[in-house]
């Protein structure tokens, strides 16, 4: 074990069992751009901190070399993304969500103030609160990574935002998605959106609202729930099952309808060239069947 490996192990052990994420205020997220590297703590769930995998010294050395080469401008302009994405943490400092190797490189070359980007990811408490605020017994789940965020060159997308908002929001929505979400909202569905991306919930809420998709059921950094305590995960699953009798899952090329009380599920294909039209036609068909079953 190297000295740095021991340092990482000690950091993980120091906060194990007594740390948890906090919400950073809007002011803090806007104003805090650099902090001491000592205020950043490695994420125990990241491969970087898992002894069997650990940090890649090759990657760290590559960052060090690039940073040293570009240090003349004081900004390390050659590094594609200088910022380390972090989340405010109790009892102190910030937990690293993305950028462990850059953090190690900054420490190695002696940079005392490290550039950071603070985000407020969704946590379990947020989900419990969202479920409590829900008014319907039907929901739709949409994976942002598969359905919403698209590259302009690759897909037919919604019209981009105007200046200055396009400077802030770089993501593009699949064409027709606002119409599909509006249709679902009119039919009495809670719209749950998920992304594995490290976005603040507020960011996603504002972005979607520009496209007239108004929902507070937003889960960011969704992969963290893969490691959620099994008891808590079971409790959340039970609450979802109790709250929603009908769930529609919308994927890039498919729509899955699940009715819990009837123990029934239906699978529909969505064609790329007529994605939104197909989805709305299927939703109308489902709605008619639900009314007929009453």
PDB file of C-alpha atoms in Angstrom, residues 28-290:
ATOM      1  CA  UNK A  28     -22.961  29.179  -1.590  1.00  0.00           C
ATOM      2  CA  UNK A  29     -23.274  27.395  -4.930  1.00  0.00           C
ATOM      3  CA  UNK A  30     -22.971  30.694  -6.777  1.00  0.00           C
ATOM      4  CA  UNK A  31     -20.076  32.195  -4.835  1.00  0.00           C
ATOM      5  CA  UNK A  32     -17.900  29.300  -3.680  1.00  0.00           C
ATOM      6  CA  UNK A  33     -15.736  28.497  -6.689  1.00  0.00           C
ATOM      7  CA  UNK A  34     -12.487  27.418  -5.023  1.00  0.00           C
ATOM      8  CA  UNK A  35     -11.692  25.735  -1.706  1.00  0.00           C
ATOM      9  CA  UNK A  36      -8.653  24.223  -0.031  1.00  0.00           C
ATOM     10  CA  UNK A  37      -7.970  20.667  -1.188  1.00  0.00           C
ATOM     11  CA  UNK A  38      -8.121  19.748   2.529  1.00  0.00           C
ATOM     12  CA  UNK A  39     -11.856  20.509   2.494  1.00  0.00           C
ATOM     13  CA  UNK A  40     -12.499  17.879  -0.171  1.00  0.00           C
ATOM     14  CA  UNK A  41     -13.153  14.289   0.890  1.00  0.00           C
ATOM     15  CA  UNK A  42     -13.092  11.168  -1.306  1.00  0.00           C
ATOM     16  CA  UNK A  43     -16.349   9.345  -1.952  1.00  0.00           C
ATOM     17  CA  UNK A  44     -16.192   5.856  -0.345  1.00  0.00           C
ATOM     18  CA  UNK A  45     -18.558   4.492  -3.026  1.00  0.00           C
ATOM     19  CA  UNK A  46     -16.266   5.553  -5.876  1.00  0.00           C
ATOM     20  CA  UNK A  47     -13.881   3.034  -7.467  1.00  0.00           C
ATOM     21  CA  UNK A  48     -11.079   5.427  -6.540  1.00  0.00           C
ATOM     22  CA  UNK A  49     -11.580   4.486  -2.866  1.00  0.00           C
ATOM     23  CA  UNK A  50     -12.174   0.760  -3.278  1.00  0.00           C
ATOM     24  CA  UNK A  51      -8.938  -1.081  -2.364  1.00  0.00           C
ATOM     25  CA  UNK A  52      -9.400  -3.746  -5.048  1.00  0.00           C
ATOM     26  CA  UNK A  53      -9.490  -1.021  -7.714  1.00  0.00           C
ATOM     27  CA  UNK A  54      -8.085   2.171  -6.216  1.00  0.00           C
ATOM     28  CA  UNK A  55      -6.648   5.274  -7.877  1.00  0.00           C
ATOM     29  CA  UNK A  56      -4.913   5.043 -11.256  1.00  0.00           C
ATOM     30  CA  UNK A  57      -1.482   6.590 -10.840  1.00  0.00           C
ATOM     31  CA  UNK A  58      -1.125   6.684 -14.611  1.00  0.00           C
ATOM     32  CA  UNK A  59      -4.169   8.981 -14.844  1.00  0.00           C
ATOM     33  CA  UNK A  60      -2.956  11.106 -11.936  1.00  0.00           C
ATOM     34  CA  UNK A  61       0.455  11.501 -13.584  1.00  0.00           C
ATOM     35  CA  UNK A  62      -1.160  12.474 -16.888  1.00  0.00           C
ATOM     36  CA  UNK A  63      -3.155  15.211 -15.148  1.00  0.00           C
ATOM     37  CA  UNK A  64      -0.052  16.390 -13.304  1.00  0.00           C
ATOM     38  CA  UNK A  65       1.904  16.651 -16.552  1.00  0.00           C
ATOM     39  CA  UNK A  66      -0.883  18.543 -18.296  1.00  0.00           C
ATOM     40  CA  UNK A  67      -1.369  20.891 -15.361  1.00  0.00           C
ATOM     41  CA  UNK A  68       2.343  21.669 -15.119  1.00  0.00           C
ATOM     42  CA  UNK A  69       2.563  22.327 -18.861  1.00  0.00           C
ATOM     43  CA  UNK A  70      -0.352  24.778 -18.740  1.00  0.00           C
ATOM     44  CA  UNK A  71       0.398  26.391 -15.398  1.00  0.00           C
ATOM     45  CA  UNK A  72       1.854  29.448 -17.050  1.00  0.00           C
ATOM     46  CA  UNK A  73      -1.630  30.972 -17.452  1.00  0.00           C
ATOM     47  CA  UNK A  74      -2.660  30.132 -13.893  1.00  0.00           C
ATOM     48  CA  UNK A  75      -5.781  28.328 -15.128  1.00  0.00           C
ATOM     49  CA  UNK A  76      -4.565  24.936 -16.357  1.00  0.00           C
ATOM     50  CA  UNK A  77      -6.397  25.638 -19.608  1.00  0.00           C
ATOM     51  CA  UNK A  78      -5.288  22.371 -21.167  1.00  0.00           C
ATOM     52  CA  UNK A  79      -7.356  20.304 -18.762  1.00  0.00           C
ATOM     53  CA  UNK A  80     -10.773  19.771 -20.336  1.00  0.00           C
ATOM     54  CA  UNK A  81     -12.705  20.200 -17.095  1.00  0.00           C
ATOM     55  CA  UNK A  82     -10.805  21.809 -14.259  1.00  0.00           C
ATOM     56  CA  UNK A  83     -13.704  21.826 -11.814  1.00  0.00           C
ATOM     57  CA  UNK A  84     -14.219  19.010  -9.361  1.00  0.00           C
ATOM     58  CA  UNK A  85     -17.922  18.276  -8.870  1.00  0.00           C
ATOM     59  CA  UNK A  86     -18.751  18.087  -5.172  1.00  0.00           C
ATOM     60  CA  UNK A  87     -21.620  17.891  -2.702  1.00  0.00           C
ATOM     61  CA  UNK A  88     -21.708  19.659   0.656  1.00  0.00           C
ATOM     62  CA  UNK A  89     -21.118  17.202   3.480  1.00  0.00           C
ATOM     63  CA  UNK A  90     -21.690  16.933   7.213  1.00  0.00           C
ATOM     64  CA  UNK A  91     -19.678  17.313   9.433  1.00  0.00           C
ATOM     65  CA  UNK A  92     -17.409  19.443   7.251  1.00  0.00           C
ATOM     66  CA  UNK A  93     -16.251  20.232   3.747  1.00  0.00           C
ATOM     67  CA  UNK A  94     -17.427  18.622   0.525  1.00  0.00           C
ATOM     68  CA  UNK A  95     -17.568  15.089  -0.844  1.00  0.00           C
ATOM     69  CA  UNK A  96     -16.084  14.525  -4.287  1.00  0.00           C
ATOM     70  CA  UNK A  97     -18.636  13.227  -6.791  1.00  0.00           C
ATOM     71  CA  UNK A  98     -16.495  13.498  -9.907  1.00  0.00           C
ATOM     72  CA  UNK A  99     -12.817  14.377 -10.242  1.00  0.00           C
ATOM     73  CA  UNK A 100     -10.899  12.229  -7.749  1.00  0.00           C
ATOM     74  CA  UNK A 101      -7.874  11.918 -10.029  1.00  0.00           C
ATOM     75  CA  UNK A 102      -7.804  15.666 -10.703  1.00  0.00           C
ATOM     76  CA  UNK A 103      -8.016  16.257  -6.946  1.00  0.00           C
ATOM     77  CA  UNK A 104      -5.009  13.982  -6.422  1.00  0.00           C
ATOM     78  CA  UNK A 105      -3.114  15.788  -9.189  1.00  0.00           C
ATOM     79  CA  UNK A 106      -3.874  19.197  -7.688  1.00  0.00           C
ATOM     80  CA  UNK A 107      -2.526  17.981  -4.338  1.00  0.00           C
ATOM     81  CA  UNK A 108       0.596  16.549  -5.945  1.00  0.00           C
ATOM     82  CA  UNK A 109       1.577  19.817  -7.647  1.00  0.00           C
ATOM     83  CA  UNK A 110       0.777  21.862  -4.552  1.00  0.00           C
ATOM     84  CA  UNK A 111      -2.325  23.780  -5.618  1.00  0.00           C
ATOM     85  CA  UNK A 112      -3.841  25.046  -2.371  1.00  0.00           C
ATOM     86  CA  UNK A 113      -7.180  26.273  -3.788  1.00  0.00           C
ATOM     87  CA  UNK A 114      -8.992  23.750  -5.956  1.00  0.00           C
ATOM     88  CA  UNK A 115     -11.773  24.791  -8.417  1.00  0.00           C
ATOM     89  CA  UNK A 116     -15.091  23.145  -7.554  1.00  0.00           C
ATOM     90  CA  UNK A 117     -18.681  22.984  -8.767  1.00  0.00           C
ATOM     91  CA  UNK A 118     -21.215  22.385  -5.959  1.00  0.00           C
ATOM     92  CA  UNK A 119     -24.412  20.471  -6.729  1.00  0.00           C
ATOM     93  CA  UNK A 120     -27.417  19.402  -4.660  1.00  0.00           C
ATOM     94  CA  UNK A 121     -28.214  15.855  -5.715  1.00  0.00           C
ATOM     95  CA  UNK A 122     -31.445  14.099  -4.820  1.00  0.00           C
ATOM     96  CA  UNK A 123     -31.308  12.162  -1.562  1.00  0.00           C
ATOM     97  CA  UNK A 124     -33.679   9.696   0.094  1.00  0.00           C
ATOM     98  CA  UNK A 125     -35.318  12.409   2.185  1.00  0.00           C
ATOM     99  CA  UNK A 126     -36.164  14.291  -1.038  1.00  0.00           C
ATOM    100  CA  UNK A 127     -37.866  11.199  -2.464  1.00  0.00           C
ATOM    101  CA  UNK A 128     -39.878  10.617   0.716  1.00  0.00           C
ATOM    102  CA  UNK A 129     -41.004  14.262   0.524  1.00  0.00           C
ATOM    103  CA  UNK A 130     -41.906  14.004  -3.164  1.00  0.00           C
ATOM    104  CA  UNK A 131     -44.023  10.931  -2.482  1.00  0.00           C
ATOM    105  CA  UNK A 132     -45.742  12.776   0.341  1.00  0.00           C
ATOM    106  CA  UNK A 133     -46.509  15.703  -1.992  1.00  0.00           C
ATOM    107  CA  UNK A 134     -47.932  13.504  -4.751  1.00  0.00           C
ATOM    108  CA  UNK A 135     -51.625  13.952  -5.572  1.00  0.00           C
ATOM    109  CA  UNK A 136     -52.164  11.089  -8.017  1.00  0.00           C
ATOM    110  CA  UNK A 137     -52.070   7.292  -8.055  1.00  0.00           C
ATOM    111  CA  UNK A 138     -50.484   7.199 -11.518  1.00  0.00           C
ATOM    112  CA  UNK A 139     -46.959   8.102 -12.531  1.00  0.00           C
ATOM    113  CA  UNK A 140     -44.695   8.068 -15.538  1.00  0.00           C
ATOM    114  CA  UNK A 141     -40.939   7.590 -15.267  1.00  0.00           C
ATOM    115  CA  UNK A 142     -38.651   9.099 -17.891  1.00  0.00           C
ATOM    116  CA  UNK A 143     -34.909   8.519 -18.007  1.00  0.00           C
ATOM    117  CA  UNK A 144     -33.353  11.868 -18.871  1.00  0.00           C
ATOM    118  CA  UNK A 145     -30.189  10.247 -20.175  1.00  0.00           C
ATOM    119  CA  UNK A 146     -32.070   8.008 -22.627  1.00  0.00           C
ATOM    120  CA  UNK A 147     -34.956  10.225 -23.669  1.00  0.00           C
ATOM    121  CA  UNK A 148     -34.471  13.892 -22.893  1.00  0.00           C
ATOM    122  CA  UNK A 149     -30.857  14.871 -23.445  1.00  0.00           C
ATOM    123  CA  UNK A 150     -29.827  14.694 -27.089  1.00  0.00           C
ATOM    124  CA  UNK A 151     -27.032  15.951 -29.315  1.00  0.00           C
ATOM    125  CA  UNK A 152     -28.235  18.417 -31.952  1.00  0.00           C
ATOM    126  CA  UNK A 153     -26.251  16.763 -34.722  1.00  0.00           C
ATOM    127  CA  UNK A 154     -27.579  13.286 -33.960  1.00  0.00           C
ATOM    128  CA  UNK A 155     -31.250  13.788 -33.219  1.00  0.00           C
ATOM    129  CA  UNK A 156     -34.298  15.866 -34.040  1.00  0.00           C
ATOM    130  CA  UNK A 157     -34.523  18.118 -30.991  1.00  0.00           C
ATOM    131  CA  UNK A 158     -36.723  20.849 -29.583  1.00  0.00           C
ATOM    132  CA  UNK A 159     -35.880  24.425 -30.529  1.00  0.00           C
ATOM    133  CA  UNK A 160     -32.970  25.645 -28.435  1.00  0.00           C
ATOM    134  CA  UNK A 161     -33.279  28.305 -25.764  1.00  0.00           C
ATOM    135  CA  UNK A 162     -32.569  31.915 -26.599  1.00  0.00           C
ATOM    136  CA  UNK A 163     -29.788  34.096 -25.259  1.00  0.00           C
ATOM    137  CA  UNK A 164     -28.689  34.270 -22.437  1.00  0.00           C
ATOM    138  CA  UNK A 165     -30.270  30.995 -21.259  1.00  0.00           C
ATOM    139  CA  UNK A 166     -28.529  28.890 -23.912  1.00  0.00           C
ATOM    140  CA  UNK A 167     -25.224  29.872 -22.307  1.00  0.00           C
ATOM    141  CA  UNK A 168     -26.335  28.255 -19.060  1.00  0.00           C
ATOM    142  CA  UNK A 169     -28.343  25.266 -20.271  1.00  0.00           C
ATOM    143  CA  UNK A 170     -26.393  23.189 -22.801  1.00  0.00           C
ATOM    144  CA  UNK A 171     -28.744  20.193 -22.907  1.00  0.00           C
ATOM    145  CA  UNK A 172     -31.243  19.574 -25.722  1.00  0.00           C
ATOM    146  CA  UNK A 173     -34.603  17.827 -25.424  1.00  0.00           C
ATOM    147  CA  UNK A 174     -35.894  15.221 -27.829  1.00  0.00           C
ATOM    148  CA  UNK A 175     -38.471  16.786 -30.130  1.00  0.00           C
ATOM    149  CA  UNK A 176     -42.035  16.106 -29.011  1.00  0.00           C
ATOM    150  CA  UNK A 177     -41.174  15.415 -25.383  1.00  0.00           C
ATOM    151  CA  UNK A 178     -42.934  18.543 -24.012  1.00  0.00           C
ATOM    152  CA  UNK A 179     -46.096  17.512 -25.884  1.00  0.00           C
ATOM    153  CA  UNK A 180     -45.939  13.985 -24.434  1.00  0.00           C
ATOM    154  CA  UNK A 181     -45.395  15.310 -20.895  1.00  0.00           C
ATOM    155  CA  UNK A 182     -48.263  17.786 -21.296  1.00  0.00           C
ATOM    156  CA  UNK A 183     -50.514  14.930 -22.440  1.00  0.00           C
ATOM    157  CA  UNK A 184     -49.551  12.863 -19.400  1.00  0.00           C
ATOM    158  CA  UNK A 185     -50.095  15.764 -17.002  1.00  0.00           C
ATOM    159  CA  UNK A 186     -53.594  16.324 -18.421  1.00  0.00           C
ATOM    160  CA  UNK A 187     -54.358  12.627 -17.870  1.00  0.00           C
ATOM    161  CA  UNK A 188     -53.419  12.914 -14.172  1.00  0.00           C
ATOM    162  CA  UNK A 189     -49.922  11.430 -14.058  1.00  0.00           C
ATOM    163  CA  UNK A 190     -47.067  12.466 -11.787  1.00  0.00           C
ATOM    164  CA  UNK A 191     -44.050  12.937 -14.047  1.00  0.00           C
ATOM    165  CA  UNK A 192     -40.896  11.459 -12.500  1.00  0.00           C
ATOM    166  CA  UNK A 193     -37.641  12.176 -14.299  1.00  0.00           C
ATOM    167  CA  UNK A 194     -34.347  10.452 -13.545  1.00  0.00           C
ATOM    168  CA  UNK A 195     -30.744  11.098 -14.501  1.00  0.00           C
ATOM    169  CA  UNK A 196     -27.457   9.581 -13.437  1.00  0.00           C
ATOM    170  CA  UNK A 197     -25.930  12.996 -14.176  1.00  0.00           C
ATOM    171  CA  UNK A 198     -24.507  15.131 -11.370  1.00  0.00           C
ATOM    172  CA  UNK A 199     -27.036  17.944 -11.647  1.00  0.00           C
ATOM    173  CA  UNK A 200     -28.718  19.949  -8.921  1.00  0.00           C
ATOM    174  CA  UNK A 201     -32.457  19.291  -8.841  1.00  0.00           C
ATOM    175  CA  UNK A 202     -33.072  23.029  -9.188  1.00  0.00           C
ATOM    176  CA  UNK A 203     -31.101  23.098 -12.434  1.00  0.00           C
ATOM    177  CA  UNK A 204     -33.199  20.327 -14.001  1.00  0.00           C
ATOM    178  CA  UNK A 205     -36.421  21.908 -12.740  1.00  0.00           C
ATOM    179  CA  UNK A 206     -35.601  25.260 -14.347  1.00  0.00           C
ATOM    180  CA  UNK A 207     -34.448  23.654 -17.593  1.00  0.00           C
ATOM    181  CA  UNK A 208     -37.641  21.617 -17.983  1.00  0.00           C
ATOM    182  CA  UNK A 209     -39.803  24.581 -17.064  1.00  0.00           C
ATOM    183  CA  UNK A 210     -38.385  26.513 -20.024  1.00  0.00           C
ATOM    184  CA  UNK A 211     -39.970  23.773 -22.159  1.00  0.00           C
ATOM    185  CA  UNK A 212     -43.270  23.931 -20.207  1.00  0.00           C
ATOM    186  CA  UNK A 213     -42.597  20.667 -18.347  1.00  0.00           C
ATOM    187  CA  UNK A 214     -43.420  21.595 -14.771  1.00  0.00           C
ATOM    188  CA  UNK A 215     -42.541  18.790 -12.388  1.00  0.00           C
ATOM    189  CA  UNK A 216     -40.958  18.584  -8.951  1.00  0.00           C
ATOM    190  CA  UNK A 217     -40.459  14.817  -9.151  1.00  0.00           C
ATOM    191  CA  UNK A 218     -36.790  14.950 -10.099  1.00  0.00           C
ATOM    192  CA  UNK A 219     -34.086  12.433  -9.192  1.00  0.00           C
ATOM    193  CA  UNK A 220     -30.499  13.387 -10.026  1.00  0.00           C
ATOM    194  CA  UNK A 221     -27.375  11.313  -9.418  1.00  0.00           C
ATOM    195  CA  UNK A 222     -29.661   8.271  -9.579  1.00  0.00           C
ATOM    196  CA  UNK A 223     -26.816   5.750  -9.313  1.00  0.00           C
ATOM    197  CA  UNK A 224     -26.370   6.624  -5.637  1.00  0.00           C
ATOM    198  CA  UNK A 225     -29.588   4.717  -4.923  1.00  0.00           C
ATOM    199  CA  UNK A 226     -27.906   1.542  -6.184  1.00  0.00           C
ATOM    200  CA  UNK A 227     -25.884   1.651  -2.962  1.00  0.00           C
ATOM    201  CA  UNK A 228     -28.683   2.898  -0.698  1.00  0.00           C
ATOM    202  CA  UNK A 229     -29.085   0.982   2.542  1.00  0.00           C
ATOM    203  CA  UNK A 230     -31.157  -2.157   1.748  1.00  0.00           C
ATOM    204  CA  UNK A 231     -33.691  -1.397   4.497  1.00  0.00           C
ATOM    205  CA  UNK A 232     -34.213   2.128   3.170  1.00  0.00           C
ATOM    206  CA  UNK A 233     -34.396   0.879  -0.420  1.00  0.00           C
ATOM    207  CA  UNK A 234     -37.087  -1.633   0.566  1.00  0.00           C
ATOM    208  CA  UNK A 235     -39.028   1.078   2.384  1.00  0.00           C
ATOM    209  CA  UNK A 236     -38.937   3.332  -0.694  1.00  0.00           C
ATOM    210  CA  UNK A 237     -40.070   0.468  -2.948  1.00  0.00           C
ATOM    211  CA  UNK A 238     -43.003  -0.250  -0.634  1.00  0.00           C
ATOM    212  CA  UNK A 239     -44.021   3.412  -0.582  1.00  0.00           C
ATOM    213  CA  UNK A 240     -43.945   3.619  -4.401  1.00  0.00           C
ATOM    214  CA  UNK A 241     -46.040   0.442  -4.649  1.00  0.00           C
ATOM    215  CA  UNK A 242     -48.539   1.771  -2.111  1.00  0.00           C
ATOM    216  CA  UNK A 243     -48.757   5.197  -3.758  1.00  0.00           C
ATOM    217  CA  UNK A 244     -48.977   4.277  -7.450  1.00  0.00           C
ATOM    218  CA  UNK A 245     -51.295   1.674  -8.931  1.00  0.00           C
ATOM    219  CA  UNK A 246     -50.284   2.573 -12.490  1.00  0.00           C
ATOM    220  CA  UNK A 247     -46.742   3.231 -13.676  1.00  0.00           C
ATOM    221  CA  UNK A 248     -45.672   3.988 -17.230  1.00  0.00           C
ATOM    222  CA  UNK A 249     -41.973   3.715 -18.030  1.00  0.00           C
ATOM    223  CA  UNK A 250     -40.876   5.593 -21.146  1.00  0.00           C
ATOM    224  CA  UNK A 251     -37.588   4.592 -22.741  1.00  0.00           C
ATOM    225  CA  UNK A 252     -35.860   5.677 -25.927  1.00  0.00           C
ATOM    226  CA  UNK A 253     -37.628   3.125 -28.113  1.00  0.00           C
ATOM    227  CA  UNK A 254     -40.282   1.605 -25.879  1.00  0.00           C
ATOM    228  CA  UNK A 255     -43.124   2.307 -23.482  1.00  0.00           C
ATOM    229  CA  UNK A 256     -44.022  -0.091 -20.660  1.00  0.00           C
ATOM    230  CA  UNK A 257     -47.413   0.090 -18.929  1.00  0.00           C
ATOM    231  CA  UNK A 258     -47.725  -1.581 -15.506  1.00  0.00           C
ATOM    232  CA  UNK A 259     -50.953  -1.841 -13.479  1.00  0.00           C
ATOM    233  CA  UNK A 260     -50.107  -3.205 -10.047  1.00  0.00           C
ATOM    234  CA  UNK A 261     -53.647  -4.081  -8.846  1.00  0.00           C
ATOM    235  CA  UNK A 262     -54.364  -6.082 -11.998  1.00  0.00           C
ATOM    236  CA  UNK A 263     -50.872  -7.615 -12.091  1.00  0.00           C
ATOM    237  CA  UNK A 264     -50.747  -6.616 -15.738  1.00  0.00           C
ATOM    238  CA  UNK A 265     -48.041  -5.127 -17.938  1.00  0.00           C
ATOM    239  CA  UNK A 266     -48.062  -4.114 -21.605  1.00  0.00           C
ATOM    240  CA  UNK A 267     -45.059  -3.371 -23.808  1.00  0.00           C
ATOM    241  CA  UNK A 268     -45.227  -0.972 -26.758  1.00  0.00           C
ATOM    242  CA  UNK A 269     -42.601  -0.006 -29.324  1.00  0.00           C
ATOM    243  CA  UNK A 270     -41.823   3.628 -30.149  1.00  0.00           C
ATOM    244  CA  UNK A 271     -40.385   4.353 -33.576  1.00  0.00           C
ATOM    245  CA  UNK A 272     -37.589   6.892 -33.829  1.00  0.00           C
ATOM    246  CA  UNK A 273     -39.143   8.848 -36.696  1.00  0.00           C
ATOM    247  CA  UNK A 274     -42.562   9.153 -35.012  1.00  0.00           C
ATOM    248  CA  UNK A 275     -41.579   8.924 -31.325  1.00  0.00           C
ATOM    249  CA  UNK A 276     -43.943  11.499 -29.811  1.00  0.00           C
ATOM    250  CA  UNK A 277     -46.856  10.649 -32.112  1.00  0.00           C
ATOM    251  CA  UNK A 278     -46.553   6.963 -31.237  1.00  0.00           C
ATOM    252  CA  UNK A 279     -46.357   7.755 -27.517  1.00  0.00           C
ATOM    253  CA  UNK A 280     -49.462   9.980 -27.524  1.00  0.00           C
ATOM    254  CA  UNK A 281     -51.446   7.453 -29.570  1.00  0.00           C
ATOM    255  CA  UNK A 282     -50.508   4.680 -27.117  1.00  0.00           C
ATOM    256  CA  UNK A 283     -51.337   6.867 -24.108  1.00  0.00           C
ATOM    257  CA  UNK A 284     -54.781   7.596 -25.566  1.00  0.00           C
ATOM    258  CA  UNK A 285     -55.323   3.879 -26.047  1.00  0.00           C
ATOM    259  CA  UNK A 286     -54.308   3.188 -22.434  1.00  0.00           C
ATOM    260  CA  UNK A 287     -56.553   5.980 -21.170  1.00  0.00           C
ATOM    261  CA  UNK A 288     -59.564   4.556 -23.002  1.00  0.00           C
ATOM    262  CA  UNK A 289     -58.914   1.094 -21.528  1.00  0.00           C
ATOM    263  CA  UNK A 290     -58.649   2.569 -18.012  1.00  0.00           C
TER     264      UNK A 290
END
